[in-house]
Amino acid sequence: MRVGLLFGLIVWALCLTDLASAQEKRQTFQVMFYNVENLFDTYDDPDTDDNEFLPNGARHWTWGRFYSHLRQTARVILAVGEWDTPALVGMCEVENDSVLIYLTQRTQLRAQNYLYCMTESIDPRGINVALLYQADKFRLLGVGSKRIPFRDSDRRSRDILHAWGLVITGDTLDVFVCHFPSRRGGERESEPARIDAANYLRSLCDSLFECRKSANILIMGDMNDMPDNKSIGIITQSANGERALTNLFGDAAKLNNPGSYKYQGEWNQLDQMMISRSLKEKYVDGSAAIFMPDFLLTGSKSRNKQRPLHVYNGFKYEGGFSDHLPVVAVFSLPIQQNDK
């Protein structure tokens, strides 16, 4: 009896060891996108219209306010990751690389060893999109700043950032970070510019499907359109084919709250993530979420009456985080094992 019991315990322990080993063969890969609301430095760029964000500008953008915004942004990224910070952080409304140097090296993010890449856009205000990445989880192979060919040749907007690199599976992950043209001037009047951006982004994805056997594509950004708008439909067309792109934020019923941006009292889902079919196989189902802790909000305790705590509400300085909430998704990547 004792021998049998001992043998059973040994087998049980070996099974637990095998189970733990199997669990260790996967890596959590968390991705975050965040419109950080005008992350400008305090220096004048003579080539852009950044005058509002100068110490003597309309917003009285001082060094203290700038550094507070950096610390607040770092706090959000750390809070999203909890024990394990996101492997990738897409960002928009970032002025230049000096801002990212301050963010990654002179805030509490320093210990997370983030590197970055960003666009060199011709946006009139001088804002760009960027990607923070942890090199031990995403080995950057290349980066490109993709200028959108608008039908209105005089339009100046943010470029699309394309970064590609190796993840722990040995696969190449193609990442697009976007900030589509705004709705300023009216949703309908401004829609053609977002349709131009969507058509161009879709063409970039189709090119990858042509040259990669199983393209792992991740699109994230402030699309300035809702999931059911025409521009998003252009990107996610052929939803059932090999070139399908699925919008993780396309089904409001599956999300844990009503939107990532509030305008005139209404929540909107402008911040989204879209993934290719091969990447969807690695997606942790149901993990796409809007990050909405209480410290990012102001107003009534009712979710419908709350709004994001802005850096500026109009021209009134609130000293908050952003007028947008971050969006997050989690993937589970199998770790390559040596055959030894």
GROMACS .gro file of C-alpha atoms in nm:
model
  340
    1MET     CA    1   0.000   0.000   0.000
    2ARG     CA    2   0.273   0.239   0.095
    3VAL     CA    3   0.472   0.157  -0.221
    4GLY     CA    4   0.165   0.213  -0.435
    5LEU     CA    5   0.089   0.541  -0.260
    6LEU     CA    6   0.448   0.657  -0.302
    7PHE     CA    7   0.443   0.562  -0.672
    8GLY     CA    8   0.117   0.753  -0.716
    9LEU     CA    9   0.261   1.063  -0.551
   10ILE     CA   10   0.567   1.050  -0.777
   11VAL     CA   11   0.349   1.025  -1.088
   12TRP     CA   12   0.131   1.311  -0.962
   13ALA     CA   13   0.439   1.528  -0.898
   14LEU     CA   14   0.576   1.450  -1.244
   15CYS     CA   15   0.243   1.547  -1.398
   16LEU     CA   16   0.249   1.876  -1.211
   17THR     CA   17   0.605   1.936  -1.330
   18ASP     CA   18   0.504   1.868  -1.690
   19LEU     CA   19   0.205   2.100  -1.651
   20ALA     CA   20   0.423   2.378  -1.507
   21SER     CA   21   0.674   2.321  -1.786
   22ALA     CA   22   0.397   2.349  -2.046
   23GLN     CA   23   0.276   2.670  -1.887
   24GLU     CA   24   0.628   2.810  -1.896
   25LYS     CA   25   0.640   2.753  -2.272
   26ARG     CA   26   0.410   3.048  -2.333
   27GLN     CA   27   0.472   3.418  -2.286
   28THR     CA   28   0.212   3.683  -2.219
   29PHE     CA   29   0.247   3.965  -2.470
   30GLN     CA   30   0.048   4.272  -2.372
   31VAL     CA   31  -0.016   4.560  -2.611
   32MET     CA   32  -0.146   4.905  -2.527
   33PHE     CA   33  -0.249   5.211  -2.727
   34TYR     CA   34  -0.285   5.557  -2.575
   35ASN     CA   35  -0.366   5.900  -2.714
   36VAL     CA   36  -0.168   6.102  -2.460
   37GLU     CA   37  -0.324   6.444  -2.535
   38ASN     CA   38  -0.067   6.693  -2.655
   39LEU     CA   39   0.258   6.565  -2.508
   40PHE     CA   40   0.460   6.872  -2.609
   41ASP     CA   41   0.790   6.999  -2.473
   42THR     CA   42   0.828   7.366  -2.377
   43TYR     CA   43   1.053   7.469  -2.667
   44ASP     CA   44   0.945   7.648  -2.982
   45ASP     CA   45   0.972   7.455  -3.307
   46PRO     CA   46   0.990   7.722  -3.580
   47ASP     CA   47   0.860   7.474  -3.841
   48THR     CA   48   0.532   7.391  -3.663
   49ASP     CA   49   0.242   7.566  -3.497
   50ASP     CA   50   0.324   7.471  -3.138
   51ASN     CA   51   0.288   7.820  -2.991
   52GLU     CA   52   0.000   7.724  -2.761
   53PHE     CA   53   0.237   7.491  -2.578
   54LEU     CA   54   0.504   7.739  -2.478
   55PRO     CA   55   0.552   7.906  -2.138
   56ASN     CA   56   0.425   8.235  -2.282
   57GLY     CA   57   0.160   8.065  -2.501
   58ALA     CA   58  -0.215   8.053  -2.460
   59ARG     CA   59  -0.194   7.744  -2.237
   60HIS     CA   60   0.100   7.866  -2.027
   61TRP     CA   61   0.277   7.534  -2.087
   62THR     CA   62   0.554   7.544  -1.829
   63TRP     CA   63   0.827   7.294  -1.751
   64GLY     CA   64   0.635   7.192  -1.437
   65ARG     CA   65   0.322   7.113  -1.637
   66PHE     CA   66   0.522   6.926  -1.898
   67TYR     CA   67   0.699   6.712  -1.639
   68SER     CA   68   0.370   6.645  -1.459
   69HIS     CA   69   0.225   6.519  -1.787
   70LEU     CA   70   0.526   6.290  -1.834
   71ARG     CA   71   0.485   6.142  -1.485
   72GLN     CA   72   0.112   6.096  -1.534
   73THR     CA   73   0.165   5.918  -1.866
   74ALA     CA   74   0.425   5.689  -1.710
   75ARG     CA   75   0.188   5.614  -1.423
   76VAL     CA   76  -0.082   5.497  -1.667
   77ILE     CA   77   0.155   5.265  -1.855
   78LEU     CA   78   0.275   5.110  -1.531
   79ALA     CA   79  -0.081   5.070  -1.402
   80VAL     CA   80  -0.192   4.894  -1.720
   81GLY     CA   81   0.089   4.643  -1.691
   82GLU     CA   82   0.058   4.587  -1.317
   83TRP     CA   83   0.331   4.326  -1.255
   84ASP     CA   84   0.438   4.305  -1.618
   85THR     CA   85   0.445   4.626  -1.824
   86PRO     CA   86   0.314   4.614  -2.184
   87ALA     CA   87   0.560   4.482  -2.442
   88LEU     CA   88   0.435   4.745  -2.689
   89VAL     CA   89   0.285   5.087  -2.624
   90GLY     CA   90   0.148   5.275  -2.924
   91MET     CA   91   0.108   5.647  -2.867
   92CYS     CA   92  -0.023   5.950  -3.053
   93GLU     CA   93  -0.007   6.327  -2.998
   94VAL     CA   94   0.363   6.308  -2.919
   95GLU     CA   95   0.563   6.609  -3.037
   96ASN     CA   96   0.917   6.478  -3.090
   97ASP     CA   97   1.180   6.230  -2.979
   98SER     CA   98   1.311   6.453  -2.699
   99VAL     CA   99   0.972   6.409  -2.532
  100LEU     CA  100   1.012   6.032  -2.555
  101ILE     CA  101   1.364   6.047  -2.415
  102TYR     CA  102   1.227   6.231  -2.112
  103LEU     CA  103   0.939   5.983  -2.080
  104THR     CA  104   1.150   5.668  -2.101
  105GLN     CA  105   1.460   5.792  -1.916
  106ARG     CA  106   1.345   6.055  -1.664
  107THR     CA  107   1.027   5.908  -1.520
  108GLN     CA  108   0.943   5.591  -1.332
  109LEU     CA  109   0.941   5.412  -1.670
  110ARG     CA  110   1.321   5.413  -1.671
  111ALA     CA  111   1.339   5.074  -1.499
  112GLN     CA  112   1.123   4.916  -1.773
  113ASN     CA  113   1.392   4.954  -2.043
  114TYR     CA  114   1.167   5.091  -2.314
  115LEU     CA  115   1.312   5.189  -2.649
  116TYR     CA  116   1.110   5.384  -2.904
  117CYS     CA  117   1.056   5.469  -3.269
  118MET     CA  118   0.833   5.737  -3.417
  119THR     CA  119   0.717   5.912  -3.732
  120GLU     CA  120   0.850   6.231  -3.885
  121SER     CA  121   0.520   6.380  -3.992
  122ILE     CA  122   0.428   6.705  -4.162
  123ASP     CA  123   0.132   6.765  -3.932
  124PRO     CA  124   0.083   7.144  -3.896
  125ARG     CA  125   0.095   7.125  -3.515
  126GLY     CA  126   0.400   6.899  -3.520
  127ILE     CA  127   0.245   6.597  -3.351
  128ASN     CA  128   0.350   6.240  -3.430
  129VAL     CA  129   0.274   5.879  -3.349
  130ALA     CA  130   0.523   5.658  -3.168
  131LEU     CA  131   0.587   5.307  -3.043
  132LEU     CA  132   0.754   5.215  -2.716
  133TYR     CA  133   0.886   4.860  -2.713
  134GLN     CA  134   1.080   4.629  -2.484
  135ALA     CA  135   1.366   4.479  -2.682
  136ASP     CA  136   1.360   4.147  -2.495
  137LYS     CA  137   1.003   4.092  -2.618
  138PHE     CA  138   1.013   4.266  -2.956
  139ARG     CA  139   1.341   4.278  -3.150
  140LEU     CA  140   1.300   4.567  -3.389
  141LEU     CA  141   1.403   4.488  -3.747
  142GLY     CA  142   1.287   4.800  -3.925
  143VAL     CA  143   1.069   5.109  -3.913
  144GLY     CA  144   0.904   5.337  -4.167
  145SER     CA  145   0.709   5.662  -4.155
  146LYS     CA  146   0.432   5.620  -4.415
  147ARG     CA  147   0.292   5.941  -4.566
  148ILE     CA  148  -0.076   5.916  -4.659
  149PRO     CA  149  -0.153   6.008  -5.024
  150PHE     CA  150  -0.460   6.229  -4.973
  151ARG     CA  151  -0.677   6.324  -5.268
  152ASP     CA  152  -0.639   6.682  -5.138
  153SER     CA  153  -0.268   6.730  -5.208
  154ASP     CA  154  -0.252   7.028  -4.970
  155ARG     CA  155  -0.358   6.826  -4.665
  156ARG     CA  156  -0.093   6.775  -4.399
  157SER     CA  157  -0.149   6.513  -4.135
  158ARG     CA  158   0.018   6.247  -3.923
  159ASP     CA  159   0.210   5.971  -4.097
  160ILE     CA  160   0.136   5.605  -4.024
  161LEU     CA  161   0.414   5.436  -3.828
  162HIS     CA  162   0.512   5.089  -3.952
  163ALA     CA  163   0.748   4.894  -3.727
  164TRP     CA  164   0.835   4.529  -3.767
  165GLY     CA  165   1.031   4.296  -3.545
  166LEU     CA  166   1.073   3.945  -3.409
  167VAL     CA  167   0.874   3.814  -3.114
  168ILE     CA  168   0.965   3.517  -2.899
  169THR     CA  169   0.804   3.266  -3.138
  170GLY     CA  170   1.055   3.367  -3.405
  171ASP     CA  171   0.773   3.517  -3.614
  172THR     CA  172   0.777   3.866  -3.757
  173LEU     CA  173   0.517   4.101  -3.610
  174ASP     CA  174   0.417   4.401  -3.823
  175VAL     CA  175   0.282   4.690  -3.618
  176PHE     CA  176   0.100   4.994  -3.754
  177VAL     CA  177   0.037   5.291  -3.525
  178CYS     CA  178  -0.213   5.544  -3.657
  179HIS     CA  179  -0.371   5.878  -3.581
  180PHE     CA  180  -0.624   5.935  -3.858
  181PRO     CA  181  -0.735   6.286  -3.958
  182SER     CA  182  -0.966   6.450  -3.705
  183ARG     CA  183  -1.335   6.527  -3.732
  184ARG     CA  184  -1.269   6.898  -3.712
  185GLY     CA  185  -1.508   7.080  -3.943
  186GLY     CA  186  -1.770   6.807  -3.912
  187GLU     CA  187  -1.776   6.427  -3.931
  188ARG     CA  188  -1.919   6.412  -4.283
  189GLU     CA  189  -1.705   6.692  -4.422
  190SER     CA  190  -1.383   6.542  -4.284
  191GLU     CA  191  -1.466   6.178  -4.370
  192PRO     CA  192  -1.293   6.171  -4.713
  193ALA     CA  193  -0.954   6.225  -4.547
  194ARG     CA  194  -1.007   5.928  -4.315
  195ILE     CA  195  -1.121   5.715  -4.608
  196ASP     CA  196  -0.798   5.808  -4.789
  197ALA     CA  197  -0.601   5.704  -4.480
  198ALA     CA  198  -0.794   5.376  -4.452
  199ASN     CA  199  -0.741   5.287  -4.818
  200TYR     CA  200  -0.369   5.350  -4.786
  201LEU     CA  201  -0.341   5.148  -4.464
  202ARG     CA  202  -0.531   4.862  -4.625
  203SER     CA  203  -0.291   4.869  -4.921
  204LEU     CA  204   0.006   4.849  -4.683
  205CYS     CA  205  -0.149   4.543  -4.517
  206ASP     CA  206  -0.223   4.378  -4.852
  207SER     CA  207   0.141   4.423  -4.950
  208LEU     CA  208   0.244   4.235  -4.637
  209PHE     CA  209  -0.001   3.954  -4.713
  210GLU     CA  210   0.169   3.923  -5.051
  211CYS     CA  211   0.523   3.893  -4.913
  212ARG     CA  212   0.469   3.705  -4.583
  213LYS     CA  213   0.328   3.353  -4.572
  214SER     CA  214   0.135   3.418  -4.252
  215ALA     CA  215   0.138   3.790  -4.183
  216ASN     CA  216   0.106   3.877  -3.815
  217ILE     CA  217  -0.038   4.228  -3.839
  218LEU     CA  218  -0.137   4.453  -3.551
  219ILE     CA  219  -0.299   4.791  -3.618
  220MET     CA  220  -0.361   5.028  -3.330
  221GLY     CA  221  -0.453   5.391  -3.316
  222ASP     CA  222  -0.690   5.678  -3.271
  223MET     CA  223  -0.891   5.627  -3.588
  224ASN     CA  224  -1.120   5.928  -3.527
  225ASP     CA  225  -1.403   5.705  -3.648
  226MET     CA  226  -1.630   5.453  -3.481
  227PRO     CA  227  -1.607   5.079  -3.555
  228ASP     CA  228  -1.913   5.093  -3.782
  229ASN     CA  229  -1.788   5.389  -3.990
  230LYS     CA  230  -1.687   5.348  -4.353
  231SER     CA  231  -1.314   5.397  -4.298
  232ILE     CA  232  -1.294   5.109  -4.050
  233GLY     CA  233  -1.494   4.887  -4.284
  234ILE     CA  234  -1.236   4.949  -4.556
  235ILE     CA  235  -0.958   4.822  -4.329
  236THR     CA  236  -1.147   4.514  -4.208
  237GLN     CA  237  -1.292   4.413  -4.544
  238SER     CA  238  -1.284   4.043  -4.647
  239ALA     CA  239  -1.351   3.950  -4.284
  240ASN     CA  240  -1.373   3.576  -4.360
  241GLY     CA  241  -1.074   3.545  -4.592
  242GLU     CA  242  -0.706   3.476  -4.544
  243ARG     CA  243  -0.645   3.851  -4.544
  244ALA     CA  244  -0.903   3.918  -4.275
  245LEU     CA  245  -0.839   4.189  -4.019
  246THR     CA  246  -1.052   4.168  -3.706
  247ASN     CA  247  -1.135   4.476  -3.499
  248LEU     CA  248  -1.096   4.376  -3.134
  249PHE     CA  249  -1.305   4.679  -3.038
  250GLY     CA  250  -1.572   4.629  -3.300
  251ASP     CA  251  -1.831   4.469  -3.069
  252ALA     CA  252  -1.932   4.715  -2.797
  253ALA     CA  253  -2.127   4.444  -2.613
  254LYS     CA  254  -1.805   4.257  -2.534
  255LEU     CA  255  -1.624   4.558  -2.390
  256ASN     CA  256  -1.620   4.640  -2.023
  257ASN     CA  257  -1.727   5.003  -2.066
  258PRO     CA  258  -1.891   5.235  -2.318
  259GLY     CA  259  -1.600   5.402  -2.498
  260SER     CA  260  -1.251   5.551  -2.481
  261TYR     CA  261  -1.337   5.914  -2.556
  262LYS     CA  262  -1.623   6.137  -2.446
  263TYR     CA  263  -1.750   6.421  -2.663
  264GLN     CA  264  -2.049   6.641  -2.578
  265GLY     CA  265  -2.160   6.395  -2.313
  266GLU     CA  266  -2.145   6.088  -2.538
  267TRP     CA  267  -1.889   5.807  -2.521
  268ASN     CA  268  -1.719   5.715  -2.849
  269GLN     CA  269  -1.489   5.425  -2.943
  270LEU     CA  270  -1.229   5.608  -3.151
  271ASP     CA  271  -0.930   5.411  -3.021
  272GLN     CA  272  -0.911   5.063  -3.169
  273MET     CA  273  -0.693   4.760  -3.243
  274MET     CA  274  -0.718   4.535  -3.549
  275ILE     CA  275  -0.534   4.207  -3.599
  276SER     CA  276  -0.474   3.962  -3.882
  277ARG     CA  277  -0.604   3.607  -3.884
  278SER     CA  278  -0.273   3.445  -3.784
  279LEU     CA  279  -0.231   3.686  -3.494
  280LYS     CA  280  -0.589   3.625  -3.384
  281GLU     CA  281  -0.493   3.264  -3.310
  282LYS     CA  282  -0.260   3.400  -3.040
  283TYR     CA  283  -0.508   3.652  -2.900
  284VAL     CA  284  -0.639   3.582  -2.549
  285ASP     CA  285  -1.013   3.586  -2.612
  286GLY     CA  286  -1.194   3.863  -2.427
  287SER     CA  287  -0.878   4.041  -2.315
  288ALA     CA  288  -0.933   4.351  -2.531
  289ALA     CA  289  -1.047   4.621  -2.291
  290ILE     CA  290  -1.062   4.991  -2.228
  291PHE     CA  291  -0.846   5.072  -1.927
  292MET     CA  292  -1.078   5.273  -1.704
  293PRO     CA  293  -0.964   5.287  -1.339
  294ASP     CA  294  -1.114   5.553  -1.114
  295PHE     CA  295  -0.797   5.763  -1.104
  296LEU     CA  296  -0.827   5.835  -1.479
  297LEU     CA  297  -1.181   5.971  -1.440
  298THR     CA  298  -1.356   6.272  -1.297
  299GLY     CA  299  -1.718   6.351  -1.221
  300SER     CA  300  -2.002   6.142  -1.080
  301LYS     CA  301  -1.947   5.783  -0.971
  302SER     CA  302  -2.184   5.677  -1.248
  303ARG     CA  303  -1.984   5.562  -1.552
  304ASN     CA  304  -2.221   5.743  -1.786
  305LYS     CA  305  -2.166   6.072  -1.604
  306GLN     CA  306  -1.789   6.039  -1.569
  307ARG     CA  307  -1.532   6.149  -1.824
  308PRO     CA  308  -1.154   6.118  -1.859
  309LEU     CA  309  -0.954   6.358  -1.643
  310HIS     CA  310  -0.791   6.579  -1.906
  311VAL     CA  311  -0.464   6.764  -1.905
  312TYR     CA  312  -0.668   7.058  -2.036
  313ASN     CA  313  -1.045   7.088  -2.051
  314GLY     CA  314  -1.065   7.350  -2.322
  315PHE     CA  315  -0.808   7.604  -2.204
  316LYS     CA  316  -0.859   7.522  -1.836
  317TYR     CA  317  -0.565   7.327  -1.693
  318GLU     CA  318  -0.687   7.016  -1.505
  319GLY     CA  319  -0.350   6.850  -1.456
  320GLY     CA  320  -0.493   6.509  -1.542
  321PHE     CA  321  -0.384   6.236  -1.779
  322SER     CA  322  -0.553   6.261  -2.120
  323ASP     CA  323  -0.886   6.322  -2.289
  324HIS     CA  324  -0.870   5.959  -2.410
  325LEU     CA  325  -0.856   5.631  -2.220
  326PRO     CA  326  -0.602   5.362  -2.315
  327VAL     CA  327  -0.702   5.043  -2.493
  328VAL     CA  328  -0.531   4.712  -2.415
  329ALA     CA  329  -0.513   4.359  -2.556
  330VAL     CA  330  -0.324   4.046  -2.449
  331PHE     CA  331  -0.169   3.773  -2.662
  332SER     CA  332  -0.023   3.437  -2.559
  333LEU     CA  333   0.290   3.347  -2.754
  334PRO     CA  334   0.441   2.998  -2.756
  335ILE     CA  335   0.807   3.004  -2.663
  336GLN     CA  336   1.047   2.823  -2.895
  337GLN     CA  337   1.219   2.528  -2.727
  338ASN     CA  338   1.556   2.376  -2.813
  339ASP     CA  339   1.548   2.009  -2.921
  340LYS     CA  340   1.809   1.906  -2.669
   0.00000   0.00000   0.00000
